[in-house]
Short mmCIF file of C-alpha atoms in Angstrom, two decimals:
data_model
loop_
_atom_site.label_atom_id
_atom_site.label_comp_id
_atom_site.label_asym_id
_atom_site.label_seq_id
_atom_site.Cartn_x
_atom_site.Cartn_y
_atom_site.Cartn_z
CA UNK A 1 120.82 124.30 151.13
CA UNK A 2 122.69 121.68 149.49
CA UNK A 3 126.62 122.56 148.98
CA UNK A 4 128.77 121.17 146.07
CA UNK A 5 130.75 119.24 148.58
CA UNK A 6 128.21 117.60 150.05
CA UNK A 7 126.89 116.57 146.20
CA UNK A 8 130.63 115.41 145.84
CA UNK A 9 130.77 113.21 149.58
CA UNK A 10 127.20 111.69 148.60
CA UNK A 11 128.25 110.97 145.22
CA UNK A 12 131.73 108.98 146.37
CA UNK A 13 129.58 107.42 148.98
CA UNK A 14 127.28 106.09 146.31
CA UNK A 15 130.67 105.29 144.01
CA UNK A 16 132.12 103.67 146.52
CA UNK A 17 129.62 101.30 147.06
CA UNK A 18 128.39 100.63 143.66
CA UNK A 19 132.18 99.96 142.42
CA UNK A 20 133.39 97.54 144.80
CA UNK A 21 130.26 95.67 144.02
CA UNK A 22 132.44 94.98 140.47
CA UNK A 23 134.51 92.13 142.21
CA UNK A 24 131.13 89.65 142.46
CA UNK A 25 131.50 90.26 138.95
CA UNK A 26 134.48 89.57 138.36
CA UNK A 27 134.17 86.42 140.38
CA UNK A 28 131.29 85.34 138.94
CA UNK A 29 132.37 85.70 135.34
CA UNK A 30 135.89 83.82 135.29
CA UNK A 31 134.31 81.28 137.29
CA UNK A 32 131.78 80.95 134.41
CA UNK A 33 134.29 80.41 131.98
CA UNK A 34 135.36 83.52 130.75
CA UNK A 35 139.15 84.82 130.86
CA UNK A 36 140.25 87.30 133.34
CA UNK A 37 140.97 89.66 130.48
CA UNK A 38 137.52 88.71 128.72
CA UNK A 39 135.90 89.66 132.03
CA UNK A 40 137.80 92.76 132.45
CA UNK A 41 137.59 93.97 128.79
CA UNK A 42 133.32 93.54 129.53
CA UNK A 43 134.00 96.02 132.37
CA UNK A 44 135.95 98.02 130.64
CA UNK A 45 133.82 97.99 127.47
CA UNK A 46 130.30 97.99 128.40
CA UNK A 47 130.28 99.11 132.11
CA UNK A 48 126.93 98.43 133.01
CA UNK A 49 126.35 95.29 135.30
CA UNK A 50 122.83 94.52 135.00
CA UNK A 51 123.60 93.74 131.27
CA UNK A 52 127.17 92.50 132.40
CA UNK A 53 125.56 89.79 134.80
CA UNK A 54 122.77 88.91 131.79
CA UNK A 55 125.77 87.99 129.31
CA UNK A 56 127.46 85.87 132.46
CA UNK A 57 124.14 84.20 133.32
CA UNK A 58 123.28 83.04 129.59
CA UNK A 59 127.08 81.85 129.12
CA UNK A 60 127.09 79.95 132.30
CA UNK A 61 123.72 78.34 131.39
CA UNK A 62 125.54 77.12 127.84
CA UNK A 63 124.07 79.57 126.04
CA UNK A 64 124.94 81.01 122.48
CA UNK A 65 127.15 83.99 123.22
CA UNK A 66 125.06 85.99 120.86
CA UNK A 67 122.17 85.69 122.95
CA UNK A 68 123.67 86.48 125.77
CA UNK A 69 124.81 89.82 124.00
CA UNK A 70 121.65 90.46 122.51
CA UNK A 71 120.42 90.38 126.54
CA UNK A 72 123.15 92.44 127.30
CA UNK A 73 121.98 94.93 124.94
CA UNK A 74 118.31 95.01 125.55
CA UNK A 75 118.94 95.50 129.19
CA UNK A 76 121.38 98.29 128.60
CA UNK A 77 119.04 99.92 126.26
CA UNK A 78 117.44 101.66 129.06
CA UNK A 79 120.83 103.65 129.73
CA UNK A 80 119.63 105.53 126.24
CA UNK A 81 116.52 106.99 127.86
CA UNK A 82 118.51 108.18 130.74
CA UNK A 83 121.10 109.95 128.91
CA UNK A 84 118.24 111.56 126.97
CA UNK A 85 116.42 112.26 130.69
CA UNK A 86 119.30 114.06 132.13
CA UNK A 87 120.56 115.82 128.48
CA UNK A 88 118.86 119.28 129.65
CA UNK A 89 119.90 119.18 133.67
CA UNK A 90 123.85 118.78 132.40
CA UNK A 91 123.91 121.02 129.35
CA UNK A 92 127.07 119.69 127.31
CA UNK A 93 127.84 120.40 123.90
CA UNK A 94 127.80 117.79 121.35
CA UNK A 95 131.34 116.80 121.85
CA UNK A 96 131.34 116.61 125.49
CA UNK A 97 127.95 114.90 125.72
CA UNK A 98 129.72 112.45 123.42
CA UNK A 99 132.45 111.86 125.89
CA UNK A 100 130.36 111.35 128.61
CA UNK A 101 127.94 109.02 127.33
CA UNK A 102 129.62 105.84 128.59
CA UNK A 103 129.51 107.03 132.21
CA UNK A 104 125.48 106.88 131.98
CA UNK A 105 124.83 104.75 134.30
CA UNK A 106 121.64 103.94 137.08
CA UNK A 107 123.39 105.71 139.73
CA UNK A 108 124.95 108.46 137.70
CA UNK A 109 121.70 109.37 136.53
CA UNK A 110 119.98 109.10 139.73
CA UNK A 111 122.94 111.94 141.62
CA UNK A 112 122.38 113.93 138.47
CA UNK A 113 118.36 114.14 137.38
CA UNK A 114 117.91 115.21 141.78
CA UNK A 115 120.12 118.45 141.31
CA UNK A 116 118.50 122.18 141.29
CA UNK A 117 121.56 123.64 139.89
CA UNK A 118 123.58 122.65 136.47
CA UNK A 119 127.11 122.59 138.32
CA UNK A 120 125.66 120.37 140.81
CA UNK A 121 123.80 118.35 138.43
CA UNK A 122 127.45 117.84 136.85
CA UNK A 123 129.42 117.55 140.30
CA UNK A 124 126.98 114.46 140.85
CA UNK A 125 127.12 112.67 137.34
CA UNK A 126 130.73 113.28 137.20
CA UNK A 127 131.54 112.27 140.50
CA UNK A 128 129.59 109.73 141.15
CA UNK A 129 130.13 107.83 137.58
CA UNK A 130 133.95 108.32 137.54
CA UNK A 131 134.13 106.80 140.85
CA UNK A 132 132.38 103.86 139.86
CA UNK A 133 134.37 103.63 136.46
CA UNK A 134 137.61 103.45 138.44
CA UNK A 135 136.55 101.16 141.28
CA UNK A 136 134.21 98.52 139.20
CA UNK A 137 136.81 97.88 136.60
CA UNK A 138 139.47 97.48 139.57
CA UNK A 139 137.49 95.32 141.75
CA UNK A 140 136.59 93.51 138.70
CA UNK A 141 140.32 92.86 138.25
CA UNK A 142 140.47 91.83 141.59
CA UNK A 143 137.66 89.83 141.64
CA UNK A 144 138.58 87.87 138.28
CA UNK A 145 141.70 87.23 139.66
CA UNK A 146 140.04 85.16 142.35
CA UNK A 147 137.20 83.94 140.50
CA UNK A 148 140.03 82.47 138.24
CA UNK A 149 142.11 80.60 141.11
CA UNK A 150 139.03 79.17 142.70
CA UNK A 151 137.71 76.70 139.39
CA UNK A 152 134.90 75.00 139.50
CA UNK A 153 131.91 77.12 141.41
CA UNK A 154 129.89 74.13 141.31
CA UNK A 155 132.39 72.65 143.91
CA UNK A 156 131.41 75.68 146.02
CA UNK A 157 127.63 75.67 145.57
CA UNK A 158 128.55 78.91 143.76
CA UNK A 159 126.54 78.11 140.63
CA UNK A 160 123.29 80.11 141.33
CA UNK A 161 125.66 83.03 142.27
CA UNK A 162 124.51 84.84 138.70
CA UNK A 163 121.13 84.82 139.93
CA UNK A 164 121.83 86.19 143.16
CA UNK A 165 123.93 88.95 141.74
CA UNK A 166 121.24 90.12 139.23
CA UNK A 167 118.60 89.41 141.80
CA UNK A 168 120.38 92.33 144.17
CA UNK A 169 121.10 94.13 141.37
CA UNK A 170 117.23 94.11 140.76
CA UNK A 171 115.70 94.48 143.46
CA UNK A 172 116.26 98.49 144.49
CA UNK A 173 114.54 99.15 140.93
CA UNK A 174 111.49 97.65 142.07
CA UNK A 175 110.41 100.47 144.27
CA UNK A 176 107.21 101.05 142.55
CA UNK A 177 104.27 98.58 142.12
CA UNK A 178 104.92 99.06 138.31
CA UNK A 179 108.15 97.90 138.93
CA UNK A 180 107.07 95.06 140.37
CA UNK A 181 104.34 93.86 137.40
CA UNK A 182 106.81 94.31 135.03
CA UNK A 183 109.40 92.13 136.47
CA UNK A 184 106.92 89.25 137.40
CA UNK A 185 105.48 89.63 133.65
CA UNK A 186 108.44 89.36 132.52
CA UNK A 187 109.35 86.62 134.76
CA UNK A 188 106.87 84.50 134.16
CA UNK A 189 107.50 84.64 130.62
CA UNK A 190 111.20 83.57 131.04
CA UNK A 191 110.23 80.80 133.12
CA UNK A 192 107.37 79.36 130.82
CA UNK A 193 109.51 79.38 127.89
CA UNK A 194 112.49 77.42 129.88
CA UNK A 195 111.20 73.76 128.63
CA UNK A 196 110.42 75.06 124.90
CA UNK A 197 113.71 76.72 124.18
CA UNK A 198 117.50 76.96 124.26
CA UNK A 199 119.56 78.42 126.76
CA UNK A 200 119.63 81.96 127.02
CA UNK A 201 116.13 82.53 124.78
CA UNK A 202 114.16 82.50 127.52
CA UNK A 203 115.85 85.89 128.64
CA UNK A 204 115.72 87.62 126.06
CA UNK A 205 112.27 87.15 125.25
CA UNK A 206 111.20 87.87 128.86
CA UNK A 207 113.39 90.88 129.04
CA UNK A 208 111.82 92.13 125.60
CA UNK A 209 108.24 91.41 126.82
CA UNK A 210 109.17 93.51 130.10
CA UNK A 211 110.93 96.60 128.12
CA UNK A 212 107.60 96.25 126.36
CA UNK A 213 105.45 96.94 128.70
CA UNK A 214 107.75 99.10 130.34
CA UNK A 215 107.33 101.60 127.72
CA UNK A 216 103.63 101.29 126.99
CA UNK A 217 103.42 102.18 130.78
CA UNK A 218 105.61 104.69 130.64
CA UNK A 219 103.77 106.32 127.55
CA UNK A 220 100.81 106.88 129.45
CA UNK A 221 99.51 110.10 129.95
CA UNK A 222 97.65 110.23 133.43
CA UNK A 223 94.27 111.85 132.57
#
């Protein structure tokens, strides 16, 4: 039987993890031009790194900050669906759900939705997203800090580091083979649109074409 302190020391574990994760971002970001209070303020504000690395990526590429939040956004989108997901297994009331709705996140969701009971369903969301709230946003901090005194990444070879850190940010949500199709549609989409369009386009469009298809898979009905 599983015990509220075990939900609490599995959803720390996962915290722990996921937060310090927030000082690649950090890096990454103010050496892609941004301020270490721009960076920090995107932590703060939107707390949600695949969409946090999209907006990097497209301003590090020279793209149009408004494309790069318009990724942001259509990436983040699918944070919606989860909050509606895990709605019943929590229970809050209006003003409560309210309050909590920044904190859903990937991993909140995925301590939450697994629960058999409501308070543990709770103990797990709550846990496990305030303990990445805290620890992102610091390591962000910390990471800006020294993204910020190193300069140039390109001195580094630290240029493709946006890719990596959406790449490994990626890759646990392709567990499923519908997973996969989606993110090589999508993919290939980017990448043929690359010589026909401005920086940061190309993402959005892919990413639109996969949320796409994500949801006329999802819709399905098996028979």
């Amino acid at each position: 039987m599983t015990t509220d302190r075990s939900v609490i020391v599995d959803s720390l574990g996962v915290g722990i993890a996921t937060g310090t994760y927030g000082a690649s971002f950090g890096a990454i970001s103010a050496t892609s031009g941004l301020s270490v209070l721009q960076t920090c303020l995107l932590s703060l504000l939107v707390f949600t790194g695949a969409s946090q690395f999209a907006f990097v990526g497209v301003i590090a590429s020279g793209g149009n900050p408004f494309a790069g939040a318009f990724t942001a956004i259509l990436l983040g989108s699918r944070n919606m669906f989860y909050g509606v997901s895990i709605a019943p297994k929590l229970g809050l009331d209006a003003r409560s759900r309210f309050a909590s709705a920044h904190l859903v996140i990937d991993e909140s969701t995925a301590m939450a939705v697994t629960r058999e009971t409501q308070r543990q369903a709770r103990l797990g969301f709550y846990w496990t997203g305030l303990s990445i709230f805290v620890l992102w946003n610091l390591f962000t901090f910390l990471g800006a800090l020294a993204g910020n005194a190193i300069g140039d990444p390109r001195t580094y070879g630290l240029d493709a580091a946006v890719g990596a850190a959406f790449l490994g940010l990626l890759w646990p949500r392709l567990a499923t083979w519908q997973g996969r199709m989606v993110a090589l549609i999508g993919s290939a989409v980017a990448l043929g649109l690359v010589p026909f369009t401005s920086a940061g386009m190309p993402i959005i469009i892919g990413g639109a074409v996969a949320v796409l298809i994500g949801m006329l898979w999802g819709s399905r009905k098996p028979s």
